Structure formats: structure tokens, C-alpha cells
Coordinates of C-alpha atoms (C1' of nucleotides) in Angstrom, one line a residue:
Chain A
M1392 CA 93.5 139.9 80.2
Y1393 CA 97.0 140.2 81.7
I1394 CA 98.0 138.1 84.5
K1395 CA 97.0 140.4 87.3
E1396 CA 93.4 140.5 86.3
F1397 CA 93.4 136.7 85.6
S1398 CA 94.9 136.1 89.0
A1399 CA 92.0 138.1 90.6
R1400 CA 89.4 136.3 88.6
S1401 CA 90.9 132.8 89.0
G1402 CA 91.9 133.1 92.6
F1403 CA 95.3 131.9 92.1
S1404 CA 98.3 134.3 92.7
S1405 CA 100.3 135.4 89.7
D1406 CA 103.3 133.3 91.0
T1407 CA 101.1 130.3 91.2
L1408 CA 99.8 130.7 87.7
R1409 CA 103.4 130.9 86.3
Y1410 CA 104.2 127.9 88.4
Y1411 CA 101.3 126.0 87.1
E1412 CA 102.2 126.8 83.6
K1413 CA 105.8 125.7 84.1
I1414 CA 104.7 122.3 85.5
G1415 CA 102.2 121.9 82.7
L1416 CA 98.9 122.3 84.5
I1417 CA 98.0 125.3 82.3
A1418 CA 98.9 125.6 78.7
P1419 CA 101.2 128.6 77.8
P1420 CA 98.8 131.5 77.1
M1421 CA 99.3 134.0 74.3
R1422 CA 101.8 136.7 74.7
D1423 CA 101.6 140.3 73.6
G1424 CA 104.2 142.4 71.7
G1425 CA 106.1 142.8 75.0
G1426 CA 106.2 139.2 75.9
R1427 CA 103.5 139.4 78.5
R1428 CA 101.0 136.8 79.1
V1429 CA 97.5 137.3 77.8
Y1430 CA 94.9 135.0 79.0
S1431 CA 91.6 134.1 77.3
K1432 CA 88.2 133.2 78.7
A1433 CA 88.9 129.5 77.9
D1434 CA 92.0 129.8 80.0
L1435 CA 89.7 131.1 82.9
T1436 CA 87.3 128.2 82.5
W1437 CA 90.0 125.6 82.7
T1438 CA 91.7 127.3 85.7
E1439 CA 88.3 127.4 87.5
F1440 CA 88.1 123.7 86.8
L1441 CA 91.6 123.1 88.3
G1442 CA 90.4 125.1 91.4
R1443 CA 87.8 122.6 91.8
L1444 CA 90.0 119.6 91.6
K1445 CA 92.5 121.3 93.9
A1446 CA 89.7 122.2 96.4
T1447 CA 88.6 118.7 96.5
G1448 CA 92.1 117.6 97.5
M1449 CA 93.5 116.4 94.1
G1450 CA 97.3 116.5 94.1
I1451 CA 99.3 118.4 91.5
S1452 CA 100.7 115.2 89.8
E1453 CA 97.2 114.0 89.3
M1454 CA 95.9 117.3 88.0
G1455 CA 98.9 117.1 85.6
R1456 CA 97.9 113.8 84.4
Y1457 CA 94.4 115.1 83.7
A1458 CA 95.8 118.2 81.9
R1459 CA 98.1 116.0 79.7
L1460 CA 95.1 113.8 78.7
R1461 CA 93.1 116.8 78.0
A1462 CA 95.9 118.1 75.6
E1463 CA 95.9 114.9 73.8
G1464 CA 92.4 115.5 72.6
D1465 CA 88.9 113.8 72.5
Q1466 CA 90.2 110.2 72.2
T1467 CA 91.2 110.5 75.9
A1468 CA 87.7 111.3 77.1
T1469 CA 87.1 107.9 78.6
E1470 CA 90.2 107.9 80.4
R1471 CA 89.7 111.4 81.7
Q1472 CA 86.2 110.4 82.8
Q1473 CA 87.5 107.4 84.6
L1474 CA 90.0 109.6 86.3
L1475 CA 87.3 111.9 87.4
K1476 CA 85.1 109.1 88.6
A1477 CA 88.0 107.7 90.8
H1478 CA 88.4 111.2 92.1
R1479 CA 84.8 111.5 92.8
K1480 CA 84.9 108.4 94.9
K1481 CA 87.7 109.9 97.0
V1482 CA 85.8 113.1 97.5
R1483 CA 82.7 111.2 98.6
A1484 CA 84.8 109.2 101.1
Q1485 CA 86.3 112.4 102.4
I1486 CA 82.8 114.0 102.9
A1487 CA 81.8 110.9 104.8
I1488 CA 84.8 111.0 107.1
L1489 CA 84.2 114.9 107.7
N1490 CA 80.7 114.1 108.6
E1491 CA 81.6 111.3 111.1
N1492 CA 84.1 113.6 112.7
L1493 CA 81.8 116.4 112.7
A1494 CA 79.4 114.3 114.6
A1495 CA 82.0 113.4 117.2
L1496 CA 82.9 117.1 117.4
D1497 CA 79.3 118.0 118.1
K1498 CA 79.3 115.4 121.0
K1499 CA 82.5 116.8 122.4
I1500 CA 81.1 120.4 122.4
D1501 CA 78.1 119.1 124.2
T1502 CA 80.2 117.3 126.7
Y1503 CA 81.8 120.6 127.4
S1504 CA 78.5 122.4 127.7
A1505 CA 77.7 119.9 130.6
M1506 CA 81.0 120.4 132.2
I1507 CA 80.7 124.1 132.1
E1508 CA 77.2 124.0 133.5
A1509 CA 78.3 121.7 136.3
G1510 CA 81.3 123.8 137.1
K1511 CA 79.3 127.0 137.5
G1512 CA 78.6 128.1 141.1
E1513 CA 81.4 125.9 142.5
R1514 CA 82.8 129.0 143.8
N1515 CA 80.5 129.0 146.9
G1516 CA 81.3 125.3 147.6
S1517 CA 77.7 124.5 148.6
Chain B
M363 CA 101.4 99.1 125.9
Y364 CA 104.5 99.9 124.0
I365 CA 104.9 102.3 121.3
K366 CA 104.5 99.7 118.5
E367 CA 101.1 98.5 119.7
F368 CA 100.0 102.0 120.5
S369 CA 101.0 103.0 117.0
A370 CA 98.9 100.2 115.5
R371 CA 95.9 101.1 117.5
S372 CA 96.2 104.8 117.2
G373 CA 96.9 104.9 113.5
F374 CA 100.1 107.2 114.0
S375 CA 103.5 105.9 113.2
S376 CA 105.9 105.5 116.1
D377 CA 108.0 108.3 114.6
T378 CA 105.0 110.5 114.5
L379 CA 104.0 109.7 118.1
R380 CA 107.5 110.7 119.3
Y381 CA 107.2 113.8 117.3
Y382 CA 103.8 114.7 118.6
E383 CA 105.2 114.2 122.1
K384 CA 108.3 116.4 121.3
I385 CA 106.1 119.3 120.1
G386 CA 103.6 118.9 122.9
L387 CA 100.6 117.4 121.3
I388 CA 100.8 114.3 123.5
A389 CA 101.9 114.3 127.1
P390 CA 105.0 112.3 127.8
P391 CA 103.8 108.7 128.7
M392 CA 105.1 106.6 131.6
R393 CA 108.5 104.9 131.0
D394 CA 109.3 101.3 132.0
G395 CA 112.5 100.3 133.7
G396 CA 114.5 100.5 130.5
G397 CA 113.2 103.9 129.6
R398 CA 110.6 102.7 127.0
R399 CA 107.4 104.6 126.6
V400 CA 104.4 102.7 128.1
Y401 CA 101.1 104.1 126.9
S402 CA 97.8 104.0 128.8
K403 CA 94.3 103.7 127.5
A404 CA 93.7 107.4 128.3
D405 CA 96.7 108.2 126.1
L406 CA 94.8 106.3 123.3
T407 CA 91.6 108.2 123.9
W408 CA 93.4 111.5 123.6
T409 CA 95.3 110.4 120.6
E410 CA 92.1 109.3 118.8
F411 CA 90.6 112.6 119.3
L412 CA 93.7 114.3 117.9
G413 CA 93.3 112.0 114.9
R414 CA 89.8 113.5 114.5
L415 CA 91.0 117.0 114.7
K416 CA 93.6 116.2 112.3
A417 CA 91.3 114.4 109.9
T418 CA 89.1 117.5 109.8
G419 CA 92.0 119.7 108.9
M420 CA 93.2 121.2 112.1
G421 CA 96.8 122.3 111.9
I422 CA 99.4 121.2 114.3
S423 CA 99.7 124.6 116.1
E424 CA 96.0 124.8 116.7
M425 CA 96.0 121.2 118.2
G426 CA 98.9 122.3 120.2
R427 CA 96.9 125.2 121.6
Y428 CA 94.1 122.9 122.4
A429 CA 96.5 120.4 124.2
R430 CA 97.9 123.1 126.2
L431 CA 94.5 124.4 127.4
R432 CA 93.6 120.8 128.3
A433 CA 96.7 120.4 130.4
E434 CA 95.8 123.6 132.3
G435 CA 92.7 121.9 133.6
D436 CA 89.0 122.4 133.9
Q437 CA 89.0 126.1 134.0
T438 CA 89.9 126.2 130.4
A439 CA 86.7 124.2 129.4
T440 CA 85.0 127.3 128.0
E441 CA 88.0 128.3 125.9
R442 CA 88.4 124.8 124.7
Q443 CA 84.7 124.5 123.7
Q444 CA 85.0 127.8 121.7
L445 CA 88.0 126.5 119.9
L446 CA 86.1 123.4 118.9
K447 CA 83.1 125.5 118.0
A448 CA 85.2 127.7 115.7
H449 CA 86.8 124.5 114.3
R450 CA 83.3 122.9 113.7
K451 CA 82.3 125.9 111.7
K452 CA 85.4 125.5 109.4
V453 CA 84.7 121.8 109.0
R454 CA 81.1 122.5 107.9
A455 CA 82.2 125.2 105.5
Q456 CA 84.8 122.6 104.2
I457 CA 82.0 120.1 103.7
A458 CA 79.8 122.6 101.9
I459 CA 82.7 123.4 99.5
L460 CA 83.3 119.7 98.8
N461 CA 79.6 119.2 98.2
E462 CA 79.5 121.9 95.7
N463 CA 82.5 120.7 93.9
L464 CA 81.1 117.3 94.0
A465 CA 78.1 118.5 92.1
A466 CA 80.2 120.1 89.6
L467 CA 82.3 116.9 89.2
D468 CA 79.0 115.0 88.6
K469 CA 78.2 117.4 85.8
K470 CA 81.5 117.1 84.3
I471 CA 81.4 113.3 84.4
D472 CA 78.0 113.5 82.6
T473 CA 79.3 115.8 80.1
Y474 CA 82.0 113.1 79.3
S475 CA 79.3 110.5 79.0
A476 CA 77.5 112.5 76.3
M477 CA 81.0 113.1 74.6
I478 CA 81.8 109.5 74.6
E479 CA 78.4 108.5 73.4
A480 CA 78.5 111.0 70.6
G481 CA 82.0 109.9 69.6
K482 CA 81.1 106.2 69.3
G483 CA 80.7 105.1 65.6
E484 CA 82.5 108.1 64.2
R485 CA 84.8 105.4 62.8
N486 CA 82.5 104.8 59.8
G487 CA 82.1 108.6 59.0
S488 CA 78.5 108.2 58.1
Chain C
dG644 C1' 126.9 85.1 127.3
dC645 C1' 125.4 86.3 122.9
dT646 C1' 122.4 87.5 119.5
dT647 C1' 118.1 89.8 118.0
dG648 C1' 115.1 93.3 117.8
dA649 C1' 112.3 96.8 119.8
dC650 C1' 113.1 101.2 121.5
dC651 C1' 115.9 105.5 122.5
dT652 C1' 117.8 110.4 121.2
dG653 C1' 119.0 114.3 118.3
dG654 C1' 119.0 116.0 114.1
dA655 C1' 119.0 115.9 109.2
dG656 C1' 116.1 115.3 105.0
dC657 C1' 111.9 115.2 102.4
dG658 C1' 107.7 115.9 99.3
dC659 C1' 104.4 119.1 98.5
dG660 C1' 102.7 123.4 97.0
dC661 C1' 103.7 127.3 96.6
dT662 C1' 106.2 132.1 97.6
dC663 C1' 109.7 135.3 97.1
dC664 C1' 113.6 137.5 95.1
dA665 C1' 117.2 139.6 91.9
dG666 C1' 117.9 141.6 87.9
dC667 C1' 115.9 142.5 83.9
dC668 C1' 112.5 144.6 80.1
dC669 C1' 108.6 147.2 78.4
dC670 C1' 104.8 150.4 78.3
dG671 C1' 102.1 154.4 79.2
dA672 C1' 101.4 158.7 81.8
dG673 C1' 103.2 163.3 82.7
Chain D
dC1006 C1' 112.6 161.8 78.2
dT1007 C1' 112.0 160.0 82.6
dC1008 C1' 109.6 157.6 85.9
dG1009 C1' 106.8 154.1 88.0
dG1010 C1' 104.5 150.0 87.7
dG1011 C1' 103.6 145.6 86.0
dG1012 C1' 105.6 141.6 83.9
dC1013 C1' 109.4 138.4 82.7
dT1014 C1' 112.9 134.4 84.0
dG1015 C1' 115.4 131.2 86.7
dG1016 C1' 116.1 129.7 90.9
dA1017 C1' 116.3 129.9 96.0
dG1018 C1' 113.6 129.4 100.1
dC1019 C1' 109.9 128.4 103.0
dG1020 C1' 106.2 126.2 106.0
dC1021 C1' 104.0 122.1 107.1
dG1022 C1' 104.0 117.5 108.7
dC1023 C1' 106.3 114.2 109.0
dT1024 C1' 110.0 110.4 108.1
dC1025 C1' 114.5 108.6 108.2
dC1026 C1' 118.9 107.8 110.1
dA1027 C1' 123.1 106.9 113.0
dG1028 C1' 124.7 105.4 116.9
dG1029 C1' 123.4 103.8 121.2
dT1030 C1' 120.6 101.0 125.2
dC1031 C1' 118.2 97.4 127.0
dA1032 C1' 115.7 92.8 127.6
dA1033 C1' 114.3 88.3 126.4
dG1034 C1' 115.3 83.9 124.1
dC1035 C1' 118.6 80.3 122.9

DNA sequence: GCTTGACCTGGAGCGCGCTCCAGCCCCGAG
DNA sequence: CTCGGGGCTGGAGCGCGCTCCAGGTCAAGC
């Protein structure tokens, strides 16, 4: 598939896909006779995984490191796994922080409910 | 307290505090005789809340909107509550996404465990 | 009185992650 | 054969959220 379809399927813009290729996150795909990029299903699988890493807050440089290890082949499996384990730890921490702050947010919202309730009918100064 | 202590207590750098003040996230604090900022406990409470909004991914412009409503007084309580409810929704969605991707990450890590296990002992080509 | 160091202001600069653009090529439809 | 649309490259630009800096004031300790 050409870049437009790949963009739609992967959720990354065409510009972003070319950018990711330029910085080494995505391996250069095949080209057709006219020099246009032709992406494979495997490219899609990889890009979807990249999307997960991105969605969980991994930065581009770390994704690049993972991509480089991946390109080196099976002997880097352990290292890649460790990278993912470290990342997982960060994601768990991030979820914990969000949950804490969500609880505080809930409380704050409740406080507003009380305020709003108390404020009703102050118009008639009874 | 002066800015250095406030920085330590709030978790924001002095530069960031001055920046937040400049863009209206934090109300200008008192000044001492020499023109130095003197922060109060109330400033700390507010700044901590800002920190929660930030930690849950709220952007500066939306925090600014909340801060402006807050400055307008009690009659904006409903609007502020709605803003927080909308934000809470986003935070919940964000947590859901993280949990999904965390599960995928777990699977991937397991896949590596299997790969690594299978790869062991290939040295002796049996 | 002098030094030291925290603090002040306004404004420039930066790192990240794209996003946009000019100027070009190529292909397929009509 | 022309036209339109998608794709290409290299490089500039951007929005966000700070971060840093020069050049100055002020206050407390020696």
C-alpha cells in the first residue's frame, strides 16, 4: 500500500511517517517503479507497536534505541525485553499517578457540588 | 516564604513559578520591602492543585482558563466544575488507553521470554 | 563598607515532535 | 497529450512549556 493508505491505517500522518523513517524509527520501505514508498503488512505491525510505545509516553530517542536493537536481530532480544520492562515500570507509575490525581479531581468536583448547592437561593437573602 | 522555599515545596522551579505568574496561572504574590515575592500557604494550595492538573495532562491554556474563572469568584463555580468534569473524562480515557497498552506490553514481554528461552542452547546446534 | 548571594526583569533560546512548504516527478484518466 | 492528484526531497517553521541569561537591586553577615 502507498503512504496515504498506510497513514490512514497506522494513524500517523504521511509527514510523520517520512519523518520517522528519516530518523530511523521505521525501516525504509520498498519503492515502486516511480520511487514511491510501498508499505507491507509487516511495516504496519511494527508501526502499530511504535504507536503503543508512543501512547505510553516513550520518547523518540528511546523508540529509536529499540528500533536499532530490533534491526540487529535476535541476539538483542534480552536487551529489548529489558528496555520494555523498564518502560512498563514507568507506565505503571504513570497510571498510579493518574489514579491518585483522578481521586483528587473527584473530591474537588464534589466540593464544587456542595458549593453550588449552598449558593442556590442566596438570591432571596433569607 | 520566598521563592526558593516555595519552589522546593511546590515542585516547580523558580523560573517556572515566575513564568506561571507572567501568564496568569498564579496570582502575583505579595512582595517584601525589597520587591521580593513572598508566597502564602494559600498560594501553595493553589499551586499544588495546578500541579495535579498538569500531571493529568491539562495544557497551560486550559489551566489559564480555570485560573481566570477562579479569579472571577464564586459565581463561576458551575463553569469550573464543568471544566473539571470534562478534564476528568479525558483523564479516565487516558488511563484506559494506558491500561490497554500496558496489557499489550505485557504480552510482548512474554513473547520475548519465549524467544529468549527458545534461543538458549542453540550454541551447540543439536 | 564590602562581599555574597538570593532575587528581580525582559527577552532570547531550547528540546521535542512534528508540520508545512517549494519545487519537482510520475502516473492514470479523459 | 494534457491535466490533476499523489508522492518525493530537503529544509524551514511551529507550538508547547519551560529554561537560561545579562544586567541590575537589595539585604544580611563579616
